[in-house]
Amino acid sequence: GDSVTQMEGPVTLSEEAFLTINCTYTATGYPSLFWYVQYPGEGLQLLLKATKADDKGSNKGFEATYRKETTSFHLEKGSVQVSDSAVYFCALSSGGYNKLIFGAGTRLAVHP
Amino acid sequence: DTAVSQTPKYLVTQMGNDKSIKCEQNLGHDTMYWYKQDSKKFLKIMFSYNNKELIINETVPNRFSPKSPDKAHLNLHINSLELGDSAVYFCASSQDSTSGSYEQYFGPGTRLTVT
């Protein structure tokens, strides 16, 4: 079945460091890909998405490019802030009915 | 205005009890979902309703029964609670279920603790 694999955390960075969180997927067909973020004690919120190959999603300085040839959707940010500390989930929309399949989540901790 | 709300936020109960979690969305969406997040933060879909009709029913014990009285509400009733049911339960909604590109909007979660 469809699945998402993302790098294990936690990822610990200093403020203004470069961030990469790797995400690869296995899917039949052409899924839409998402990054969701969960701040402490809150629900998930969409960070960015891409719906077809070579699309780049971007939001709040974060970017990810839908790479069909490598089945990847890596999340990047050039300069992280303490306020970016959260758990980041890569997900794909699987089959019909808009069902989301999530990766295991990667916790990011940014220190001043 | 809260887009997707859940009650209660916290629920502590004993094994064998029956409990319900309620969810409401004011976004005018047609589709709603229940997800379970375990202690390791892993998220898995449980159910989905589109306009009051059940469309996704993953491998979930039949002690869990969702109900959608109208398209703005989706409740989750759990019978005979077990220790393994302890988790955070998230409700979500999306415009509809016809496109995989639609964003899902999540509620704040209900932390269920079974003792």
CSV table of N, CA and C in Angstrom, one decimal, chain A residues 23 40 53 63 68 72 81 105:
chain,number,residue,atom,x,y,z
A,23,CYS,N,11.8,13.4,3.0
A,23,CYS,CA,10.6,12.7,2.9
A,23,CYS,C,10.5,12.0,1.6
A,40,PRO,N,3.3,22.6,19.7
A,40,PRO,CA,3.0,21.9,20.9
A,40,PRO,C,1.5,22.2,21.4
A,53,ALA,N,4.0,16.6,-10.3
A,53,ALA,CA,5.4,16.5,-10.4
A,53,ALA,C,6.0,17.8,-10.8
A,63,GLU,N,10.0,25.5,1.8
A,63,GLU,CA,9.8,25.0,0.4
A,63,GLU,C,9.9,23.5,0.4
A,68,LYS,N,9.1,13.4,-8.8
A,68,LYS,CA,8.6,12.1,-9.1
A,68,LYS,C,9.7,11.1,-9.4
A,72,SER,N,10.3,11.9,-3.9
A,72,SER,CA,10.7,12.6,-2.7
A,72,SER,C,10.0,14.0,-2.6
A,81,GLN,N,13.9,29.7,12.8
A,81,GLN,CA,13.7,30.6,13.9
A,81,GLN,C,13.2,29.7,15.1
A,105,GLY,N,6.5,11.7,11.4
A,105,GLY,CA,6.7,13.0,12.0
A,105,GLY,C,8.2,13.2,12.4
